[in-house]
Short mmCIF file of N, CA, C and O in Angstrom, two decimals:
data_model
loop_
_atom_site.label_atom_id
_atom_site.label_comp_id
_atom_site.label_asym_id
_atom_site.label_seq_id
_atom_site.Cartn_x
_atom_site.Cartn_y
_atom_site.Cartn_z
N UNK A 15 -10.61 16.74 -6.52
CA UNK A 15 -9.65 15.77 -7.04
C UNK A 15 -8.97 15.05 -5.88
O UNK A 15 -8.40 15.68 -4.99
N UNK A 16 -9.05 13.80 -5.91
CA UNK A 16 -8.55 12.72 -4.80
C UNK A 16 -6.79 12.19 -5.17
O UNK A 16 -6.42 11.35 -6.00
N UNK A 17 -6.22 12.75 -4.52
CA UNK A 17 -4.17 12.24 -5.05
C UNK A 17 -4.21 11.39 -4.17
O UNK A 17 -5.00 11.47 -3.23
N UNK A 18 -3.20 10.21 -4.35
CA UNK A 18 -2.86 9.17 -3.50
C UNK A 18 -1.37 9.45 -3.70
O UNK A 18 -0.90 9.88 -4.76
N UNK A 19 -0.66 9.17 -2.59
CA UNK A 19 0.82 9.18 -2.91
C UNK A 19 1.48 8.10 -2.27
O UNK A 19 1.21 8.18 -1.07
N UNK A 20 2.40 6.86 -2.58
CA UNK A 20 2.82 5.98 -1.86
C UNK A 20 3.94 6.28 -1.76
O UNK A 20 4.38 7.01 -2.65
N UNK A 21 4.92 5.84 -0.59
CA UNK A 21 6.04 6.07 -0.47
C UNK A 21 6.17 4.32 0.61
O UNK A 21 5.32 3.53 1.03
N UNK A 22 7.68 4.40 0.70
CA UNK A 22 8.30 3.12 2.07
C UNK A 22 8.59 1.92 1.23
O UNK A 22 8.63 0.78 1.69
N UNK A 23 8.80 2.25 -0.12
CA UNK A 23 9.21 0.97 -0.95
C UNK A 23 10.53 0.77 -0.78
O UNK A 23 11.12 1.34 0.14
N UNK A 24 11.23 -0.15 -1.70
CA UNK A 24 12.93 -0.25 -1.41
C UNK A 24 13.15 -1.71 -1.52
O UNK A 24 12.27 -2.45 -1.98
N UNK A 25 14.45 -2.20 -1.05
CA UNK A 25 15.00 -3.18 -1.43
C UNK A 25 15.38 -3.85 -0.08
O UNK A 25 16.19 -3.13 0.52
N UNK A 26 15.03 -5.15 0.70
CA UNK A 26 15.05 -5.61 1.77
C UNK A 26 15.70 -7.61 1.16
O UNK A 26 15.57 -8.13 0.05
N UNK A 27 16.18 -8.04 2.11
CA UNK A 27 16.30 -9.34 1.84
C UNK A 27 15.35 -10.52 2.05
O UNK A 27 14.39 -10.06 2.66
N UNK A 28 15.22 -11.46 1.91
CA UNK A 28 14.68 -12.33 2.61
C UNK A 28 14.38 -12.73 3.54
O UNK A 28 15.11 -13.62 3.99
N UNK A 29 13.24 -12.37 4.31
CA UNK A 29 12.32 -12.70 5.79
C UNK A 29 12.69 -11.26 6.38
O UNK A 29 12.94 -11.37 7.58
N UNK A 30 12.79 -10.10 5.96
CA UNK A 30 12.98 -8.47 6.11
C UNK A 30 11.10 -8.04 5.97
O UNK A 30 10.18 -8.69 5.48
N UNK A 31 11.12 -6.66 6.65
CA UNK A 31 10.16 -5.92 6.57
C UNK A 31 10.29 -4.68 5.89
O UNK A 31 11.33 -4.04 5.71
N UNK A 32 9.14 -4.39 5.54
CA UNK A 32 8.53 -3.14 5.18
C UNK A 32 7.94 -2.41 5.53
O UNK A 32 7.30 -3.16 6.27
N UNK A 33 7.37 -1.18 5.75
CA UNK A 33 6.34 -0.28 5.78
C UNK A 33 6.16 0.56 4.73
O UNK A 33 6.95 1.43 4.37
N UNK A 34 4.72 0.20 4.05
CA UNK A 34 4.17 1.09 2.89
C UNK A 34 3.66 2.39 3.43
O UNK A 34 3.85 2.63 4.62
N UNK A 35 3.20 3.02 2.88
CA UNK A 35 2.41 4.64 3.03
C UNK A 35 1.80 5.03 2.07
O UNK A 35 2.31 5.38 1.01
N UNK A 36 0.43 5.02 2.37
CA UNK A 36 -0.50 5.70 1.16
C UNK A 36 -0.95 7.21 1.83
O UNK A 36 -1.59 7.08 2.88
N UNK A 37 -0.72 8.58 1.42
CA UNK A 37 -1.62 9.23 1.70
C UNK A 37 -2.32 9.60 0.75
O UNK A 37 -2.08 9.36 -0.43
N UNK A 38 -3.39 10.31 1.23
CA UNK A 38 -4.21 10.93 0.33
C UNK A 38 -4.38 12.55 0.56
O UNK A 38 -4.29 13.22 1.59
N UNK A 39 -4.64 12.91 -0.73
CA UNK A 39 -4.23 14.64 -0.34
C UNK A 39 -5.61 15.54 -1.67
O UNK A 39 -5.97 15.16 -2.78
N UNK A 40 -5.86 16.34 -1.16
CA UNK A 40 -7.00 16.95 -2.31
C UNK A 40 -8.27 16.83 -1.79
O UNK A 40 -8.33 17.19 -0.61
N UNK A 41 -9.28 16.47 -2.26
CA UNK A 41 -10.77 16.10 -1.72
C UNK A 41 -10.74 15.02 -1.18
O UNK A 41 -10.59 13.93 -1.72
N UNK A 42 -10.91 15.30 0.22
CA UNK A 42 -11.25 14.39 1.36
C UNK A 42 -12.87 14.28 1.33
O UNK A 42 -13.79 15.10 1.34
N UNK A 43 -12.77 12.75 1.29
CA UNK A 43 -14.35 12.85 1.24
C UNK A 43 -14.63 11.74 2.96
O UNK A 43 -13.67 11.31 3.61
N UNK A 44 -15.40 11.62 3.16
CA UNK A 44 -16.00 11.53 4.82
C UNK A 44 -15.88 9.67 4.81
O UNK A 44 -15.61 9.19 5.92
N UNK A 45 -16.05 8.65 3.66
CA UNK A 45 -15.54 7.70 3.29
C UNK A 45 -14.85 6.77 2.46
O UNK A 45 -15.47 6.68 1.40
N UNK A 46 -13.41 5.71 2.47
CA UNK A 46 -13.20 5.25 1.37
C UNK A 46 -13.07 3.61 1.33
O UNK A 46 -13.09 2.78 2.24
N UNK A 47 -12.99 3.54 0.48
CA UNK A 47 -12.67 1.80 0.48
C UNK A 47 -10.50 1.48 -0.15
O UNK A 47 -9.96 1.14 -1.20
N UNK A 48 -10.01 1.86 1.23
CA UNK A 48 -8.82 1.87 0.68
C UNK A 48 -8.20 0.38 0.19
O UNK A 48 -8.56 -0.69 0.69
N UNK A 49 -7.22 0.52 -0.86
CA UNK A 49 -6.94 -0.94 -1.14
C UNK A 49 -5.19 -0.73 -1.74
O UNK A 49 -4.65 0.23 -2.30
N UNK A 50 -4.67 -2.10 -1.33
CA UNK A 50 -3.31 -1.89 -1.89
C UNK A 50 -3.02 -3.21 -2.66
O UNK A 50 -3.16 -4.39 -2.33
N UNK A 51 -2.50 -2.55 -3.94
CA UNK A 51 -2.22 -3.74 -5.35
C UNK A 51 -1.22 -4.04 -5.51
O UNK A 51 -0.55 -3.19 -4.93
N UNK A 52 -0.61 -4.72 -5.94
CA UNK A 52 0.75 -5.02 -6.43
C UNK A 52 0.92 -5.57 -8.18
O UNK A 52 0.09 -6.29 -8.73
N UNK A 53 1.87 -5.17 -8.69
CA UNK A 53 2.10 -5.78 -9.97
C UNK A 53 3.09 -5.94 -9.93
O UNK A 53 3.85 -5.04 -9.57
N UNK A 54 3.70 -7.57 -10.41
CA UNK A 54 4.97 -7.68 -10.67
C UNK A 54 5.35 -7.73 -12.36
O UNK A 54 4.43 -8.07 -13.10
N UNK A 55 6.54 -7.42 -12.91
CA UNK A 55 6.80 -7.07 -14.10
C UNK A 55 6.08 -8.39 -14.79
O UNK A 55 6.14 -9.42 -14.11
N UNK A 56 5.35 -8.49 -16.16
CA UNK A 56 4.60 -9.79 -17.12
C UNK A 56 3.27 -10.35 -16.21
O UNK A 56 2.60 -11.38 -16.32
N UNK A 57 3.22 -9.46 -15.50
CA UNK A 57 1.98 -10.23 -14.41
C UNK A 57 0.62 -8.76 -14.34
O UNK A 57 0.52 -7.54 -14.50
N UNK A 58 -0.18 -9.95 -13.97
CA UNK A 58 -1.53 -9.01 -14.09
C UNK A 58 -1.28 -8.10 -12.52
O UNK A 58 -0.20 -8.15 -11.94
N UNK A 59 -2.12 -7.54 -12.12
CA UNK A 59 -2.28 -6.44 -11.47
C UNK A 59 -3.24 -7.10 -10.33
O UNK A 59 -4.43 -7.18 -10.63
N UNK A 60 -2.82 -7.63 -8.95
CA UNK A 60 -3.15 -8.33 -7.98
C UNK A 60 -4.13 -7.35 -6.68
O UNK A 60 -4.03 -6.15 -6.42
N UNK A 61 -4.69 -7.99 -6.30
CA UNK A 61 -4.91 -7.28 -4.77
C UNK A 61 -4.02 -7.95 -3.62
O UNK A 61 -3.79 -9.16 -3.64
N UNK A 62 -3.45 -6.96 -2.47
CA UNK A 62 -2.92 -7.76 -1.48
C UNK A 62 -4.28 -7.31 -0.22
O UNK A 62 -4.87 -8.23 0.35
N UNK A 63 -4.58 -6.03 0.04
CA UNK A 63 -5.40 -5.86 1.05
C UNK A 63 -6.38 -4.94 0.89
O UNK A 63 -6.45 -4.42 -0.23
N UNK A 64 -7.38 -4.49 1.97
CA UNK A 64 -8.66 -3.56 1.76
C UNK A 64 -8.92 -2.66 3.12
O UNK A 64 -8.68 -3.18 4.21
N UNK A 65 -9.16 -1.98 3.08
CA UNK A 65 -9.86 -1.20 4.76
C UNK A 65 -11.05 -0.44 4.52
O UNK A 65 -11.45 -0.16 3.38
N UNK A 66 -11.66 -0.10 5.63
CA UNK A 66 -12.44 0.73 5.54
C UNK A 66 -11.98 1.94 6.12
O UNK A 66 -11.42 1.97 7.21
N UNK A 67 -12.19 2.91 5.46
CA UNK A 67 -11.09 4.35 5.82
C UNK A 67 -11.86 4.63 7.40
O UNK A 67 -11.06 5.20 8.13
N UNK A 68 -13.27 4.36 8.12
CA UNK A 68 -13.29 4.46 9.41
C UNK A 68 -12.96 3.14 10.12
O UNK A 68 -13.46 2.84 11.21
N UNK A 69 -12.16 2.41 9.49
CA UNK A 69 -12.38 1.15 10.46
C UNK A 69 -13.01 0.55 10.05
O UNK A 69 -13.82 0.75 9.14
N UNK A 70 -12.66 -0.94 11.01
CA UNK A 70 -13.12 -1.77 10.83
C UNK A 70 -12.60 -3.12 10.27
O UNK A 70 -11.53 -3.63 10.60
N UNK A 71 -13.67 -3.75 9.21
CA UNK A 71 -13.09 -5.03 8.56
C UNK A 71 -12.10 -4.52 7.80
O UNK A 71 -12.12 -3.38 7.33
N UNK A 72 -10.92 -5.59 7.61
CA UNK A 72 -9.99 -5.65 6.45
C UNK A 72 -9.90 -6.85 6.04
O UNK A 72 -9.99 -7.89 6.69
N UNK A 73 -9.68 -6.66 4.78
CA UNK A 73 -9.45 -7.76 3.68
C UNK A 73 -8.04 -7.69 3.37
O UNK A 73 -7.24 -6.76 3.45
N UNK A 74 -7.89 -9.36 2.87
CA UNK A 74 -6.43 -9.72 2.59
C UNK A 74 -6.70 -10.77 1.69
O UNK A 74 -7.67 -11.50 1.83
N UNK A 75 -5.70 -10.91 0.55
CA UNK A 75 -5.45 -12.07 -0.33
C UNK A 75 -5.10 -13.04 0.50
O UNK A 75 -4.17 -12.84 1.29
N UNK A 76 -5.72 -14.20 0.46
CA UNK A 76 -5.27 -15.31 1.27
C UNK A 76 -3.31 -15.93 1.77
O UNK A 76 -2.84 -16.64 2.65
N UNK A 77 -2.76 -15.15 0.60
CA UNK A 77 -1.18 -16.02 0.83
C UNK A 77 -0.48 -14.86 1.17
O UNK A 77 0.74 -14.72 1.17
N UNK A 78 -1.48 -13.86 1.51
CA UNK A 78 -0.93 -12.31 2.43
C UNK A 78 -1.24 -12.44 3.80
O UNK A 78 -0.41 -11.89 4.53
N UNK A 79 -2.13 -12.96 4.33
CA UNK A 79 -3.11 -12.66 5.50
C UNK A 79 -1.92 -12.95 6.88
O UNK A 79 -2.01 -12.21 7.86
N UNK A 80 -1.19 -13.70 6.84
CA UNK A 80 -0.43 -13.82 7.94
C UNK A 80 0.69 -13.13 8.12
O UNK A 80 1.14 -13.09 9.26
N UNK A 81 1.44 -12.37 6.96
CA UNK A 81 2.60 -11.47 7.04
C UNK A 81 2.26 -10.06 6.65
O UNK A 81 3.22 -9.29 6.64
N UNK A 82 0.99 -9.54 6.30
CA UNK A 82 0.98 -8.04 6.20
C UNK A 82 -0.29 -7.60 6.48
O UNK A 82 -1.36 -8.20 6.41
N UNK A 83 -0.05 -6.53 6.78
CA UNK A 83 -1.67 -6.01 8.02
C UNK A 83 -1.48 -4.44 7.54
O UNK A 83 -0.46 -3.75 7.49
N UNK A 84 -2.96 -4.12 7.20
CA UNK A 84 -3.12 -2.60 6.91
C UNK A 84 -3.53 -1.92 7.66
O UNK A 84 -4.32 -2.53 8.39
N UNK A 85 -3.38 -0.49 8.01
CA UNK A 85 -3.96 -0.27 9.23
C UNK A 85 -3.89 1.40 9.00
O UNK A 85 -3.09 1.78 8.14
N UNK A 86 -4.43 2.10 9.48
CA UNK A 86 -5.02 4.05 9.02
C UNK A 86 -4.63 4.52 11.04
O UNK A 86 -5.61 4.73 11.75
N UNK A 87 -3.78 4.58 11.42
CA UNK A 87 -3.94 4.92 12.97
C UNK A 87 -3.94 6.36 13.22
O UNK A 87 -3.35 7.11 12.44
N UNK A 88 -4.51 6.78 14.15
CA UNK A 88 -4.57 8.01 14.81
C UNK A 88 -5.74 8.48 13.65
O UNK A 88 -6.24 9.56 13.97
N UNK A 89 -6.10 8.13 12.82
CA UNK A 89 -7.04 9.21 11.99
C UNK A 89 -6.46 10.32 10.76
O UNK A 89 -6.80 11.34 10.17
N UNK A 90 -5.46 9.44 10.82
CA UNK A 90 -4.54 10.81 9.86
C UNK A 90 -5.00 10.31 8.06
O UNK A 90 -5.60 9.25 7.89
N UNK A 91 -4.73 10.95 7.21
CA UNK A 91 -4.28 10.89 5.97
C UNK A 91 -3.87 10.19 5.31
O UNK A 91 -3.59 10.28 4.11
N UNK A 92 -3.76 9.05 6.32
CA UNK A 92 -2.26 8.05 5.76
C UNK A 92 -3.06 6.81 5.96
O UNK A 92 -3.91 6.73 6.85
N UNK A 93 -2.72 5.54 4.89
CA UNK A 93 -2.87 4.22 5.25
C UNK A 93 -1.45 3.35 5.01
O UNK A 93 -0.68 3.73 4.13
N UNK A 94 -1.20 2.44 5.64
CA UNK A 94 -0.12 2.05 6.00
C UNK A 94 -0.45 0.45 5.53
O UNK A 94 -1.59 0.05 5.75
N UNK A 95 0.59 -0.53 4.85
CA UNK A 95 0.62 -1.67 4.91
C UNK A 95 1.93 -2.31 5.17
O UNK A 95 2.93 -2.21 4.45
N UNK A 96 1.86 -2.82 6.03
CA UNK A 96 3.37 -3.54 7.16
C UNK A 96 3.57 -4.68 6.68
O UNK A 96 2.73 -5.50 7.07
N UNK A 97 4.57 -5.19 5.79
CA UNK A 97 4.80 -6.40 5.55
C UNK A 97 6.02 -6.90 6.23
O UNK A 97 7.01 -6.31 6.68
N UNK A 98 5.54 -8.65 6.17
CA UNK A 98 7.15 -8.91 7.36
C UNK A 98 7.35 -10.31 6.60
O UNK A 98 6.74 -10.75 5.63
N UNK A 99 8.34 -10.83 7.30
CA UNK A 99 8.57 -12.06 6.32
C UNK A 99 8.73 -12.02 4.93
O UNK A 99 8.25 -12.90 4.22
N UNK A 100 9.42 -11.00 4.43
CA UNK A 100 9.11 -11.14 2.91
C UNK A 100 9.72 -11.83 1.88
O UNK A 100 10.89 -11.87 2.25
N UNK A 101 9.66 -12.29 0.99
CA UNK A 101 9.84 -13.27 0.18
C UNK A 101 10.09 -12.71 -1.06
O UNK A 101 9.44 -11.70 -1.31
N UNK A 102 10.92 -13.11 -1.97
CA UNK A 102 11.30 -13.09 -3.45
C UNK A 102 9.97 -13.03 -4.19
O UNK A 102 9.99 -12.34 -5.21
N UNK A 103 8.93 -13.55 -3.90
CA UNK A 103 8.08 -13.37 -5.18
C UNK A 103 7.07 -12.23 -4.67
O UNK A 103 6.01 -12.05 -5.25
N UNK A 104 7.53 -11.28 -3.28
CA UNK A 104 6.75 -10.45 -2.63
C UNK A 104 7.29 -8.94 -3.93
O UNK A 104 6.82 -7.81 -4.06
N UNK A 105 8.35 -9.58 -4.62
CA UNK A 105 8.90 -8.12 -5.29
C UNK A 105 8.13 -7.85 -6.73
O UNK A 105 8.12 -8.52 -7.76
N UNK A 106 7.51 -6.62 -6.39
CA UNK A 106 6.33 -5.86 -7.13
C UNK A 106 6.49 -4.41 -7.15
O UNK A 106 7.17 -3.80 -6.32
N UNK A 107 5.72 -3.77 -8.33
CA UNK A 107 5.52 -2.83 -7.79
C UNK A 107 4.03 -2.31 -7.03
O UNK A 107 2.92 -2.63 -7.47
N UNK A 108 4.25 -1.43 -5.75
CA UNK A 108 3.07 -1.78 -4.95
C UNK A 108 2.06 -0.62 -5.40
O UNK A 108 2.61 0.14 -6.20
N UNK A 109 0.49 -0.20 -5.07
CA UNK A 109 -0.05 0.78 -5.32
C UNK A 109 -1.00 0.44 -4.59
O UNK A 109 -1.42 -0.66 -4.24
N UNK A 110 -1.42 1.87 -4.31
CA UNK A 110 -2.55 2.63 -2.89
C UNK A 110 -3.88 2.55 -4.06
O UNK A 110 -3.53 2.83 -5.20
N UNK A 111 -5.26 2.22 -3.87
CA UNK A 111 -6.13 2.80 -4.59
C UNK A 111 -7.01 3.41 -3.52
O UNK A 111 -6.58 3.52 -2.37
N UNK A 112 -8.33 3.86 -3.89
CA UNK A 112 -9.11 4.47 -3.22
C UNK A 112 -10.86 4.76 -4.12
O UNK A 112 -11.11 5.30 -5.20
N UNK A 113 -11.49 4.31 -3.40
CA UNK A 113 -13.11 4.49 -3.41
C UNK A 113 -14.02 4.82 -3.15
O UNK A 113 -14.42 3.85 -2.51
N UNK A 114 -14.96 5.67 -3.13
CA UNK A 114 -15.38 6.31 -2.00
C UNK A 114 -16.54 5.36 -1.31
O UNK A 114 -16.93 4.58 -2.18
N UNK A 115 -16.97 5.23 -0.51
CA UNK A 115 -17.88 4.44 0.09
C UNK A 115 -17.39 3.25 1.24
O UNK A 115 -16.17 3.21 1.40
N UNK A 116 -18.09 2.42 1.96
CA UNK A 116 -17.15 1.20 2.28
C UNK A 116 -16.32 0.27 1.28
O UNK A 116 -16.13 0.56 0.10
N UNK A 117 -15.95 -0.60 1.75
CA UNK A 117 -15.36 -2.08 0.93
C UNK A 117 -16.57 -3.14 0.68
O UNK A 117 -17.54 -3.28 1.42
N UNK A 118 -16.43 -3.53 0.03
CA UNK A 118 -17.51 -4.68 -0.48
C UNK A 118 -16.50 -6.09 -0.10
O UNK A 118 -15.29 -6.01 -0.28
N UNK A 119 -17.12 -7.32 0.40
CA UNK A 119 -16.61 -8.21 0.30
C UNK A 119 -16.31 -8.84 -0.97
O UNK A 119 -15.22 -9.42 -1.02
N UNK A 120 -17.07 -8.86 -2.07
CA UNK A 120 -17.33 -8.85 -3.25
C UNK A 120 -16.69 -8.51 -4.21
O UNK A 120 -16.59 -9.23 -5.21
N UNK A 121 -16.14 -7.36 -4.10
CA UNK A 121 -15.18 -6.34 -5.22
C UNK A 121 -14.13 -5.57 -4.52
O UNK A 121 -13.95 -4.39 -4.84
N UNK A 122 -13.39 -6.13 -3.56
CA UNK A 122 -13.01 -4.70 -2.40
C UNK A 122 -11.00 -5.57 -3.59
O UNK A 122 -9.84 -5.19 -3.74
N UNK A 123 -11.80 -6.70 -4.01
CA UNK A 123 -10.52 -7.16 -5.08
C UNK A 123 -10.11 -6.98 -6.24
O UNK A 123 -9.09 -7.36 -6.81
N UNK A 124 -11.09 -6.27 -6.61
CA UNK A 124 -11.30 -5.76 -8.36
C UNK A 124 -10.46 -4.26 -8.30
O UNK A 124 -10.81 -3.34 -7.56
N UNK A 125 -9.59 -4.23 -8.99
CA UNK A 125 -8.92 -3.04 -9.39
C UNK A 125 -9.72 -1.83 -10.00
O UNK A 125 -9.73 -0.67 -9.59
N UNK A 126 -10.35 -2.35 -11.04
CA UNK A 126 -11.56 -1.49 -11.20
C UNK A 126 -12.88 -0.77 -10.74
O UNK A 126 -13.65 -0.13 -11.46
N UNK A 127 -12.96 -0.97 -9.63
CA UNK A 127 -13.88 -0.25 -8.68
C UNK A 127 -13.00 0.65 -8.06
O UNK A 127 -13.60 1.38 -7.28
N UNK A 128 -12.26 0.77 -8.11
CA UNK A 128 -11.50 1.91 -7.62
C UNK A 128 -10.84 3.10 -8.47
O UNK A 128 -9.78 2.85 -9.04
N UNK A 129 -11.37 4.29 -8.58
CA UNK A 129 -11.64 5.24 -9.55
C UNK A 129 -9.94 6.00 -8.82
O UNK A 129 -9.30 6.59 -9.68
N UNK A 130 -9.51 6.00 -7.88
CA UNK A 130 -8.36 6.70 -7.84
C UNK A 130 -7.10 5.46 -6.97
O UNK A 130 -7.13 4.64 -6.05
N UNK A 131 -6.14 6.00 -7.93
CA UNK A 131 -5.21 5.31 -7.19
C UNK A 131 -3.38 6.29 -7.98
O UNK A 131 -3.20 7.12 -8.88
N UNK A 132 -2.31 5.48 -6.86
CA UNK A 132 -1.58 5.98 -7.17
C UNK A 132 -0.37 5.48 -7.79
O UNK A 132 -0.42 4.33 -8.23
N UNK A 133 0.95 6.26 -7.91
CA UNK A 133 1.72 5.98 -8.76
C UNK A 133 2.59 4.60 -8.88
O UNK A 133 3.05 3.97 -9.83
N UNK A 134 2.61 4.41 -7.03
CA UNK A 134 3.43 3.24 -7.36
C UNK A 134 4.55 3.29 -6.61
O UNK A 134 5.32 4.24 -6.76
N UNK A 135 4.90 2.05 -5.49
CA UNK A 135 6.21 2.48 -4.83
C UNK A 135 6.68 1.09 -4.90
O UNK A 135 5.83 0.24 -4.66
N UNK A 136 8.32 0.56 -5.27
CA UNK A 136 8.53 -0.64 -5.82
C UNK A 136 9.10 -0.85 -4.58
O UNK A 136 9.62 -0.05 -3.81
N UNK A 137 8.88 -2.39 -4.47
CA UNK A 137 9.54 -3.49 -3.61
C UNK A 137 10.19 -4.39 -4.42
O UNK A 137 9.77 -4.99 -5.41
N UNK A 138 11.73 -4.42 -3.64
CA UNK A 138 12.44 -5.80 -3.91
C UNK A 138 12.88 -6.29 -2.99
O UNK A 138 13.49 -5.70 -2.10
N UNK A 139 12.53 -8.01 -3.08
CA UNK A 139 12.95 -8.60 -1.73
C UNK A 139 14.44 -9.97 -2.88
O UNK A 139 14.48 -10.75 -3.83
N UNK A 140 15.17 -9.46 -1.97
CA UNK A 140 16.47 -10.36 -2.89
C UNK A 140 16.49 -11.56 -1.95
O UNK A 140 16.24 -11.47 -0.75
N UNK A 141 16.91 -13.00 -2.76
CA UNK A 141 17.18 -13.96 -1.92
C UNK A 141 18.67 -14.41 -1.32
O UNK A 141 18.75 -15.35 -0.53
#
């Protein structure tokens, strides 16, 4: 069984940062296609980014790509997404998923290819 747990959500102002935290805990498997979603309340269920749990390429929603960067360092457990500049319509609630295999350029955006994910850590950015 694969757990994801997010934590580093909270309430920041306008052009403030963040740091997310996904770990994963249970069956470690050797690869994943990590990804982090956001939903804001009446809204569908978005992608912001993608990794490959050894590295490598990452993916980003285009009106993400310049203020938040995902990144797994040292090899640990943990994937991390750093947002900066943040903005009023950045406030969501955020979530870690996970896949086993690489990322697809293709689907690394589809919520549904991703068989585990987690509970959910909320962001509010006030103006």
């Amino acid at each position: 069984q694969v757990r994801l747990a997010e934590s580093g959500g909270g309430s920041v102002e306008t052009g403030g940062s963040l740091r997310l935290s996904c770990k994963i805990t249970g069956q470690i498997y050797a690869r994943y296609c990590m990804g982090w979603f956001r939903q804001a309340p009446g809204s569908e269920r978005e992608a912001v980014a993608a990794m490959n749990w050894l590295g490598g390429t990452t993916y980003y929603a285009d009106s993400m790509k310049d203020r938040f960067a995902i990144s797994r360092p040292n090899a640990r457990n943990t994937v991390y997404l750093q947002m900066n500049s943040l903005k009023p319509e950045d406030t969501a609630m955020y979530y870690c998923a996970a896949e086993r295999g690489d990322c697809a350029s293709r689907s690394w955006s589809r919520i549904w290819v991703y068989p585990y994910q987690g509970q959910g850590t909320q962001v509010t950015v006030s103006s």
